[in-house]
Coordinates of C-alpha atoms in Angstrom, one line a residue:
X20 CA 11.6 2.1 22.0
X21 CA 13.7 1.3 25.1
X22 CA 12.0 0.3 28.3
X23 CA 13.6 2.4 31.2
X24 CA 14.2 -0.1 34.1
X25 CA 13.4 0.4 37.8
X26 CA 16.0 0.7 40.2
X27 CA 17.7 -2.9 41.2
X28 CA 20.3 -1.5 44.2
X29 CA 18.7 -1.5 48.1
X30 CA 20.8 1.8 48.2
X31 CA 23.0 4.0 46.2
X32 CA 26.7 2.8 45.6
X33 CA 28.0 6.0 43.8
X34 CA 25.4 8.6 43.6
X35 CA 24.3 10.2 40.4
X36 CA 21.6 12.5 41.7
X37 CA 21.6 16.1 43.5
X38 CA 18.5 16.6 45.4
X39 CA 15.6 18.9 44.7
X40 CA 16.2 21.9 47.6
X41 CA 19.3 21.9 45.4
X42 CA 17.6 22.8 42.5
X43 CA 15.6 24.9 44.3
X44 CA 18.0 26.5 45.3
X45 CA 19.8 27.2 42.3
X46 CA 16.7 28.7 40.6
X47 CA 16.2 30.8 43.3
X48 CA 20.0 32.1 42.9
X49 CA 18.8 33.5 39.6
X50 CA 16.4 36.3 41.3
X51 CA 18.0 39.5 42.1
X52 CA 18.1 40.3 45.5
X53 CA 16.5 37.3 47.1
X54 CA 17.9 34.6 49.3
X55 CA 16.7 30.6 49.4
X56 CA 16.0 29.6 52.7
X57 CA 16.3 25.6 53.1
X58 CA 14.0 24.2 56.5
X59 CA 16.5 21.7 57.7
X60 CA 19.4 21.2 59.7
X61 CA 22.1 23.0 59.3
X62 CA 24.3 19.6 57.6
X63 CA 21.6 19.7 54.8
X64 CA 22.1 23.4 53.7
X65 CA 26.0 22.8 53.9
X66 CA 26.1 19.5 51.6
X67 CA 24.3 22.0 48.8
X68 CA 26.0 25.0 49.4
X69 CA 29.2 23.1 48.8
X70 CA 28.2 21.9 45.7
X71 CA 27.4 24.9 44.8
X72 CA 30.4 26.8 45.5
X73 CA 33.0 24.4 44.2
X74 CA 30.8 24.2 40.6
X75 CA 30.5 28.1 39.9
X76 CA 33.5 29.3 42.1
X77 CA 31.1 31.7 43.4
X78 CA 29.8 32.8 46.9
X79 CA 26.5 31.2 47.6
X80 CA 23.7 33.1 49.7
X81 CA 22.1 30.4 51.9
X82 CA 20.3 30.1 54.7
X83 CA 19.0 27.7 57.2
X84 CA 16.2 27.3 59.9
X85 CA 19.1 25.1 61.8
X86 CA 16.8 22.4 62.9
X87 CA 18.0 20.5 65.9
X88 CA 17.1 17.1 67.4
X89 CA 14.9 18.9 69.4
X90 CA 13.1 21.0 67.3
X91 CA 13.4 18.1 64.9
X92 CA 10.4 15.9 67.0
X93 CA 8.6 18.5 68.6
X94 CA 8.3 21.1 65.5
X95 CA 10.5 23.3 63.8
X96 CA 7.3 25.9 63.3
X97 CA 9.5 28.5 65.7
X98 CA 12.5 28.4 63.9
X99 CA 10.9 29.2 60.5
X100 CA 8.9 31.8 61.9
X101 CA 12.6 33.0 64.0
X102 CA 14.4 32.8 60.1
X103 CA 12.0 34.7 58.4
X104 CA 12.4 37.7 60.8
X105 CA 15.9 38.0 61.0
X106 CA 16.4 38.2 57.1
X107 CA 13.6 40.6 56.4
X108 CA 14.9 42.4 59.6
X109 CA 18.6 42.8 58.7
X110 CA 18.5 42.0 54.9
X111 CA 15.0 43.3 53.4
X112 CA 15.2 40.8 50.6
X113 CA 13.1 41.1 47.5
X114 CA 12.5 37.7 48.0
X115 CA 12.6 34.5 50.0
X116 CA 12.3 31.2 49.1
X117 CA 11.2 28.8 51.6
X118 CA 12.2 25.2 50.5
X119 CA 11.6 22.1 52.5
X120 CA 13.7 18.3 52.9
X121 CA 13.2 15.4 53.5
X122 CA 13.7 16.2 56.8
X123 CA 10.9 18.7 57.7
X124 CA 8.5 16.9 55.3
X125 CA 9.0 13.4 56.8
X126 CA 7.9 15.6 59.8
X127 CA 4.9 16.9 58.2
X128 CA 5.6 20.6 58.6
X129 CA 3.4 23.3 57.2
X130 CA 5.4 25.8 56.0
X131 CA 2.6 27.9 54.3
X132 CA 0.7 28.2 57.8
X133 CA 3.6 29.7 59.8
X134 CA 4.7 31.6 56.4
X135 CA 0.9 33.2 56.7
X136 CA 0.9 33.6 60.8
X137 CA 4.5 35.5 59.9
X138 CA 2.5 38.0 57.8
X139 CA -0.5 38.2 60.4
X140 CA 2.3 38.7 63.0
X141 CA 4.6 41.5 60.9
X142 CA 2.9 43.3 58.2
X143 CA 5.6 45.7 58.5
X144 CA 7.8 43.3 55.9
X145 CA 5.1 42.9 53.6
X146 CA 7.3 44.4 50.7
X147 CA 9.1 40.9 51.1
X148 CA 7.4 38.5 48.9
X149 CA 7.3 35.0 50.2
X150 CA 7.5 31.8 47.9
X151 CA 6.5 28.3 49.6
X152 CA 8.1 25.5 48.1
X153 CA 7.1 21.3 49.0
X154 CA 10.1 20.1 47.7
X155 CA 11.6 16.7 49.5
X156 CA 14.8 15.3 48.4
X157 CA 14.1 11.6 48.8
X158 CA 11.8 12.2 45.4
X159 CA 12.8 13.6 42.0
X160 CA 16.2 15.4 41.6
X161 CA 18.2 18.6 40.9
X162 CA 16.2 19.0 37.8
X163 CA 12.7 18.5 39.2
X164 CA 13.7 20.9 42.4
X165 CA 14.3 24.1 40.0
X166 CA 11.3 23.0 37.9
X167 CA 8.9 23.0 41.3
X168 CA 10.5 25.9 42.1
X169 CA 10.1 27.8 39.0
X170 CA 6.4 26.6 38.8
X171 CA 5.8 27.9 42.7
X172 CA 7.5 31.4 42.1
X173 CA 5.0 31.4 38.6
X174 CA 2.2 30.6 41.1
X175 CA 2.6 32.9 43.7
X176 CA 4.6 35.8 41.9
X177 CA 2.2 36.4 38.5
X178 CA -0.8 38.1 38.7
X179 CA -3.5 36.6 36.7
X180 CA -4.0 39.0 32.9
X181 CA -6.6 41.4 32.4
X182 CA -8.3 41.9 28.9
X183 CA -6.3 42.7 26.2
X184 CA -3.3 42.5 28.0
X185 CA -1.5 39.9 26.3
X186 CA 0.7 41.3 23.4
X187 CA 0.7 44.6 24.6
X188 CA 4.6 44.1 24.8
X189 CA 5.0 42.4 21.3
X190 CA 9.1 43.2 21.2
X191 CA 8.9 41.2 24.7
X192 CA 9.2 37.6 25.2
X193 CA 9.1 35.4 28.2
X194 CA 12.5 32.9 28.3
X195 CA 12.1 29.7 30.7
X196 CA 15.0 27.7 30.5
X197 CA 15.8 24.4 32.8
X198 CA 18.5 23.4 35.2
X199 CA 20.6 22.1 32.9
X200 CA 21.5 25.0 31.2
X201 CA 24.8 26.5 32.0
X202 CA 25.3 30.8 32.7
X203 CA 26.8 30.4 29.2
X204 CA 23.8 28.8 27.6
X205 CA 21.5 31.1 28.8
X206 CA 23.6 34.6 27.9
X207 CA 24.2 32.9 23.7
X208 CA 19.9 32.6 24.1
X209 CA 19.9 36.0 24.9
X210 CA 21.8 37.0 22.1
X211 CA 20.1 34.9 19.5
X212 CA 16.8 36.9 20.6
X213 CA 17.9 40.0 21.0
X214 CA 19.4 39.3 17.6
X215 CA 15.8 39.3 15.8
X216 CA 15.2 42.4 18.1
X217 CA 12.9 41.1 20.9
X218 CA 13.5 41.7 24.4
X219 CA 13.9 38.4 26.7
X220 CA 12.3 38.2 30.5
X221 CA 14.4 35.2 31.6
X222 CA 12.7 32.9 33.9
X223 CA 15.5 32.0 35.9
X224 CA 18.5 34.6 34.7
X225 CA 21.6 32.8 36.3
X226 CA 23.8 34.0 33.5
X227 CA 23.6 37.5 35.4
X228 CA 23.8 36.4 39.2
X229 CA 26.7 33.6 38.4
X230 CA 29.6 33.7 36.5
X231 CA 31.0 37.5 37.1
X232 CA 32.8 39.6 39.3
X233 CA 31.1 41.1 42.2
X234 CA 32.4 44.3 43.5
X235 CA 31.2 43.4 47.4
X236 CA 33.4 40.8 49.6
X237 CA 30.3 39.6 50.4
X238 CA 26.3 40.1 50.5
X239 CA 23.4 37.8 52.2
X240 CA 21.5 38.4 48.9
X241 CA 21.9 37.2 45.4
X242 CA 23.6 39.8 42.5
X243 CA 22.0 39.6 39.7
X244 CA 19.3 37.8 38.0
X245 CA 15.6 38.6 37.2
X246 CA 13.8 41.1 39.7
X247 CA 11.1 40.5 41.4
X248 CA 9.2 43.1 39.8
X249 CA 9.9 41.4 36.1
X250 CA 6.6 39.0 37.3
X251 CA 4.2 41.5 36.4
X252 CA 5.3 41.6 33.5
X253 CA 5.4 38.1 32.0
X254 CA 1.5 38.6 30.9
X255 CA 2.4 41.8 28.7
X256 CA 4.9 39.5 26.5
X257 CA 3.8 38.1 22.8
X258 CA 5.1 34.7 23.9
X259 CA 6.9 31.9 25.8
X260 CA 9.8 30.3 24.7
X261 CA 10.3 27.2 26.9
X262 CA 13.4 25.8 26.7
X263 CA 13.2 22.0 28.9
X264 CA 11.2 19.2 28.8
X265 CA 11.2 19.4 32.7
X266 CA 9.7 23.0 33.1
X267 CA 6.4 21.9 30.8
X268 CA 4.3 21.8 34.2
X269 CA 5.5 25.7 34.9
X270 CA 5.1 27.0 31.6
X271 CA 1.5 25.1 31.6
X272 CA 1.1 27.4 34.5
X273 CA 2.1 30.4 32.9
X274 CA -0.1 30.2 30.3
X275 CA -3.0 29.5 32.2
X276 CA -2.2 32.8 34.2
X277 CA -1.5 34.6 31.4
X278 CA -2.5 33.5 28.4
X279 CA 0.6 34.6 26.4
X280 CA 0.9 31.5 24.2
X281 CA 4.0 29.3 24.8
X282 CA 6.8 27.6 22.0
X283 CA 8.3 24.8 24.2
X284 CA 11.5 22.9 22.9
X285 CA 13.1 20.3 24.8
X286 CA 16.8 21.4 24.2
X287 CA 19.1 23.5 21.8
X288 CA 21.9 21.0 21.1
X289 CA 22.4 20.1 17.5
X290 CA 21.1 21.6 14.0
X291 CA 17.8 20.5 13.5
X292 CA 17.0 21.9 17.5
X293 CA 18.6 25.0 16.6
X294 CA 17.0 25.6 13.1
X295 CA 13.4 24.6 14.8
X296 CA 14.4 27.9 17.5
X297 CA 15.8 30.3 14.8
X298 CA 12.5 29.9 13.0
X299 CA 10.5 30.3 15.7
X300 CA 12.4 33.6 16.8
X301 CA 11.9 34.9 12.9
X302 CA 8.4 34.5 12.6
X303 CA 7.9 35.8 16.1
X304 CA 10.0 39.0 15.1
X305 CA 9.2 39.4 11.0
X306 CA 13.2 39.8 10.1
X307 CA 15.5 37.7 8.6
X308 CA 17.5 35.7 10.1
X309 CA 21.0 37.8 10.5
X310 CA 24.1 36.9 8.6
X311 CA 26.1 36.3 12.4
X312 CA 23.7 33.0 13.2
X313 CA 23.6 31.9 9.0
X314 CA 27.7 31.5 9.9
X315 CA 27.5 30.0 12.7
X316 CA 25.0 27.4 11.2
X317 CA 27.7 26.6 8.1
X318 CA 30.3 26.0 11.1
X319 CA 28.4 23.9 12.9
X320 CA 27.5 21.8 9.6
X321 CA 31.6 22.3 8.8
X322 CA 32.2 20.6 12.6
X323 CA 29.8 18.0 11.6
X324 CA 31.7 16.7 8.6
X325 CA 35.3 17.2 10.1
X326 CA 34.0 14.8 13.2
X327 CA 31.8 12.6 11.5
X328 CA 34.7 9.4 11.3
X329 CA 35.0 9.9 14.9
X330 CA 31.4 9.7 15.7
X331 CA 30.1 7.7 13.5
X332 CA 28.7 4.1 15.1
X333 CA 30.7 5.0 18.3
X334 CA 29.4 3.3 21.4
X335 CA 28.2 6.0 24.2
X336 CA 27.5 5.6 28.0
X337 CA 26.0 8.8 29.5
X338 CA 24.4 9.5 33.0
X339 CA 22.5 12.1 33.8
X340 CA 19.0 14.2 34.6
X341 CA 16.7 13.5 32.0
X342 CA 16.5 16.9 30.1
X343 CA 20.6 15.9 29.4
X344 CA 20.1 12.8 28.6
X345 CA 17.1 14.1 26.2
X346 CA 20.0 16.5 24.7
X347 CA 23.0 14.6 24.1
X348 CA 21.0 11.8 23.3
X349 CA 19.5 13.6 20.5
X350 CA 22.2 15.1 19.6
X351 CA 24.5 12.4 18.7
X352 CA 22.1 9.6 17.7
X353 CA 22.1 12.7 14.8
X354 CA 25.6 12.1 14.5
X355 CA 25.7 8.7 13.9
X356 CA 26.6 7.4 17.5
X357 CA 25.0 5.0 19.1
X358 CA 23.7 5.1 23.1
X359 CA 24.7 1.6 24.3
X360 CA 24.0 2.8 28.2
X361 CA 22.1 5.7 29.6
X362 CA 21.6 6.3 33.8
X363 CA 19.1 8.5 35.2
X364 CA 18.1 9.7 38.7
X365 CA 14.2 9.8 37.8
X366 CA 12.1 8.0 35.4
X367 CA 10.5 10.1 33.1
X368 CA 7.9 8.8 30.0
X369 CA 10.2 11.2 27.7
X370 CA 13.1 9.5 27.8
X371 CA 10.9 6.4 26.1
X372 CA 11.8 8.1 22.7
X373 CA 15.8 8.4 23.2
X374 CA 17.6 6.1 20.3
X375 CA 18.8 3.8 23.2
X376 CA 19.1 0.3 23.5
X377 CA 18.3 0.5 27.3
X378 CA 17.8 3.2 29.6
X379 CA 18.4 2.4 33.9
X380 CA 17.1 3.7 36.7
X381 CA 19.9 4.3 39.1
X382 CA 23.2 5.2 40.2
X383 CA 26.9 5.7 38.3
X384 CA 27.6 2.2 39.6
X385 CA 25.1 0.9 37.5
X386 CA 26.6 3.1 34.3
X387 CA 29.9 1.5 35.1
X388 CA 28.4 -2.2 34.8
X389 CA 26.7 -1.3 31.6
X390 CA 29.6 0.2 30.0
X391 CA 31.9 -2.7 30.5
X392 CA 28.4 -5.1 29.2
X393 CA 27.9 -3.2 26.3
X394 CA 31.4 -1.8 25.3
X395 CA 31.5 1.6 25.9
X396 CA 34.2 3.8 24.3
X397 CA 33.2 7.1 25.8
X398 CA 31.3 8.5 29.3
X399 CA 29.2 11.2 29.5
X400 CA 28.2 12.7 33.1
X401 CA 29.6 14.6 36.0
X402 CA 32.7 14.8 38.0
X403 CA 31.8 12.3 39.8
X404 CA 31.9 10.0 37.3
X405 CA 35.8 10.7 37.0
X406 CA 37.1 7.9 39.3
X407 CA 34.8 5.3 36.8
X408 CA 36.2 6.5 33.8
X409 CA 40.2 6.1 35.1
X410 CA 39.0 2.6 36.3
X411 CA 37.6 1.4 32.9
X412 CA 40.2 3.3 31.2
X413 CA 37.3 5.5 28.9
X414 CA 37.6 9.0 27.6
X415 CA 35.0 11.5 30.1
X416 CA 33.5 14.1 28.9
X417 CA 32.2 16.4 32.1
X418 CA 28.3 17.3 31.6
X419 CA 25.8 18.2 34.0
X420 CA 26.4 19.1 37.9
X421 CA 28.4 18.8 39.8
X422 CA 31.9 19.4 38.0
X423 CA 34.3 20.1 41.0
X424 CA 37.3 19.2 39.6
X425 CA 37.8 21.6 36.7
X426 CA 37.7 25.6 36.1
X427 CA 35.0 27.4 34.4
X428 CA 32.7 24.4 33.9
X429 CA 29.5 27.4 34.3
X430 CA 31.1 29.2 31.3
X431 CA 30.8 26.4 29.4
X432 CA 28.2 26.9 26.3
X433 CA 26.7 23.4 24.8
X434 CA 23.9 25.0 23.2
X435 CA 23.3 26.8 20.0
X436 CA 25.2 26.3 16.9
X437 CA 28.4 27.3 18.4
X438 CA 28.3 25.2 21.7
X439 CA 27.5 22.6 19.3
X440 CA 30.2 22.3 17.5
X441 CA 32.4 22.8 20.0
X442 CA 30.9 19.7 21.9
X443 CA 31.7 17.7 18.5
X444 CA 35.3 18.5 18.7
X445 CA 35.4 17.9 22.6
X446 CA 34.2 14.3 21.7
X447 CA 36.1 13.7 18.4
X448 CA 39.1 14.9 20.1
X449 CA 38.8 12.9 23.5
X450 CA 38.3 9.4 21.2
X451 CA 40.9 10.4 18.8
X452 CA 43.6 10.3 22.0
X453 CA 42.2 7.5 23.4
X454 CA 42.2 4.8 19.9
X455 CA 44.1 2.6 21.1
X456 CA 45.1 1.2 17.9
X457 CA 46.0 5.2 16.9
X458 CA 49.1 5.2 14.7
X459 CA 52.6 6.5 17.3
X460 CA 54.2 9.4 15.9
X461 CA 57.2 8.6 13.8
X462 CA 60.7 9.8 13.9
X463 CA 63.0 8.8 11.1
X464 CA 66.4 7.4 12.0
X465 CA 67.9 9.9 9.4
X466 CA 66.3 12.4 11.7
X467 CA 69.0 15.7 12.2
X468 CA 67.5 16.5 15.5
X469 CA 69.8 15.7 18.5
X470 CA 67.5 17.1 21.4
X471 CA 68.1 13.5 23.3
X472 CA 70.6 12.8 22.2
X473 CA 74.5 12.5 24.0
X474 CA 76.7 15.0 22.7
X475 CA 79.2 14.1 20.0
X476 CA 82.6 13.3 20.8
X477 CA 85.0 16.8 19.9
X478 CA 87.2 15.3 16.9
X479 CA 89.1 18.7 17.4
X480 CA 89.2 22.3 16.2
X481 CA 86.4 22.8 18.5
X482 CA 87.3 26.1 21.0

């Protein structure tokens, strides 16, 4: 069992982590018609809506209290209050999200007294539900942010179940999935259940907020997603499907407001992950599993053999949150490789079981020190990590967030038998063209092919 090391750096060289209004933020994005409102300066709401923006090629609904230096030492208690009126006045969300930094919580504010003087003060907006959210961003990380966030929107958004409540819904089930699930990952979910013909309640749905083509140039409110109203009825579902080690706290929560008994898995990357889900889904529903996912299985075993040369014993350096790291690591210690370096953010106790040999906390400067100790061959993380793998001359393959510097990186699918494979032959392939003892291709001197070469000298009878 690896030990997961404390950080050793004074400060961070090149950053790994996004912070947790981030991922606040982003879960938020999955409700239809709300809008996340950050208490900060304005600098802090720009630095995540750019993220944002550049990863889904989407535009972002954000908002800031705009915190000045002023307001910054005195209180910012009037400029929350000042925010929360001009949305509900102009925009009449469904929803707002009030997330705090490190900022206003190094400054002690209490957003949930100014967020319950706001309704004293204008019960005419009372149709706007408020959701208060601690959520600093010199602790945790993008992971932990959408996890809070998700666990505060449980909290203040589900009523508690009556008798006899539970299962009154049994083709409904509840679907929590964490951050690092892609638009992509969460719509093949959807299919798999409605595939056993059960009806999902998605817990964020970003897969219908991100990732399409909206119709309006531009609106203050998110497109999309879960509504509000789909809270009332989480506590009339059969059950839970939890998909993320990080969201165990939230779905705790659900089930202590509800009582509808929850199936937690900590990610959907690889067979036996997959196979453990499908079961789950058939008992829940009582059918067989359909023909379309049995195919899909015998591909992804067919993927398995065709890469198994490539993957076999082959030294991996991967960085990320720990609910990726949990994936992939499982995923291809399955496959034979082995996980000579692995970076988080965060400590968390469940990385303790990943087959690696050691496990840091830290930045990507610290993956790049143990790739080149432990002989890497491949790197696993973000686009940020893009500049480290030209300089050690490794293969990357792009996981997690940020990825700036490709297209379509949201419609992406990793999970399921399908997204499973196809990360296989994303790997195999990126080591196959990077062997640097590959055999070159090879022409034959007899060759008749005269692309490059000069043309022949006329010997006559030529026009």
């Amino acid at each position: 069992m690896p030990q997961i090391e404390p950080r050793k750096r004074p400060l961070a060289v090149n950053p790994i982590k996004s912070s947790q209004p981030l991922g606040a933020t982003l879960a938020c994005l999955g409700i239809r018609q709300a809008i996340p409102l950050l208490h900060s300066s304005q600098g802090c709401s720009a630095f995540a809506k750019v993220f944002l923006v550049q990863h889904f090629r989407e535009p972002i609904p954000l908002q800031t209290t705009a915190m000045d230096q002023v307001s910054t030492v005195m209180g910012g208690d009037e400029n929350l209050a000042e925010a929360l009126l001009t949305l509900c006045s102009k925009s009449c969300p469904a929803l707002i999200l009030v997330a705090t930094t490190g900022l206003t919580e190094a400054q002690g504010s209490d957003i949930e007294r100014v967020i319950r003087q706001f309704r004293q003060h204008h019960p005419e907006h009372q149709a706007t539900r408020i959701v208060p959210l601690n959520s600093p961003d010199f602790k945790g990380c993008l992971e932990s942010g959408f996890a809070l966030a998700l666990e505060a929107m449980i909290q203040h958004l589900v009523p508690a179940n009556g008798p006899g409540r539970v299962a009154s819904q049994p083709r409904q089930v509840n679907l929590l999935v964490g951050a690092n699930h892609t638009p992509a990952d969460i719509e093949q979910i959807k299919e798999w259940i409605a595939a056993f013909g059960l009806t999902p309640l998605v817990l964020p749905d970003i897969s219908d907020s991100l990732g399409h083509l909206v119709e309006q140039d531009f609106s203050p409110l998110t497109l999309g997603g879960t509504p509000v109203s789909a809270f009332d009825q989480l506590g009339a579902s059969a059950a839970t499907l939890v998909v993320g080690r990080s969201l165990a706290r939230a779905a705790k929560r659900l089930e202590e407001r509800t009582a509808v008994p929850s199936y937690r898995f900590d990610h959907l990357m690889g067979l036996e992950a997959c196979d453990r889900f499908i079961h789950c889904l058939q008992t829940l529903s009582g059918q067989p599993v359909p023909d379309t996912i049995e195919r899909q299985r015998a591909q992804l075993q067919d993927a398995m053999v065709d890469t198994h040369f490539q993957l076999g014993l082959a030294p991996v350096a991967i960085a990320g949150d720990p609910d990726l790291l949990l994936a992939f690591g499982d995923w291809l210690s399955q496959m034979g490789a082995t996980l000579v370096a692995a970076v988080t953010p965060v400590a968390q106790r469940a990385l303790e079981r990943l087959p690696c040999t050691r496990i840091q906390q830290g930045d990507l400067a610290d993956l790049v020190e143990m790739a080149q100790e432990q002989g890497a061959e491949l790197l696993i993380g973000n686009s940020h990590l893009a500049s480290a793998a030209d300089q050690l001359r490794l293969p990357l393959i792009r996981a997690g967030f940020p990825q700036h510097d490709i297209y379509g990186a949201h419609r992406r699918c990793w999970v399921g038998y399908g997204g499973s494979a196809q990360t296989l032959f994303e790997i195999a392939t990126a080591r196959l063209h990077a062997d640097p003892h590959r055999i070159s291709v090879y022409h034959s001197p007899l060759s008749q092919k005269r692309d490059n070469a000069e043309p022949h000298a006329c010997t006559g009878g030529c026009p």
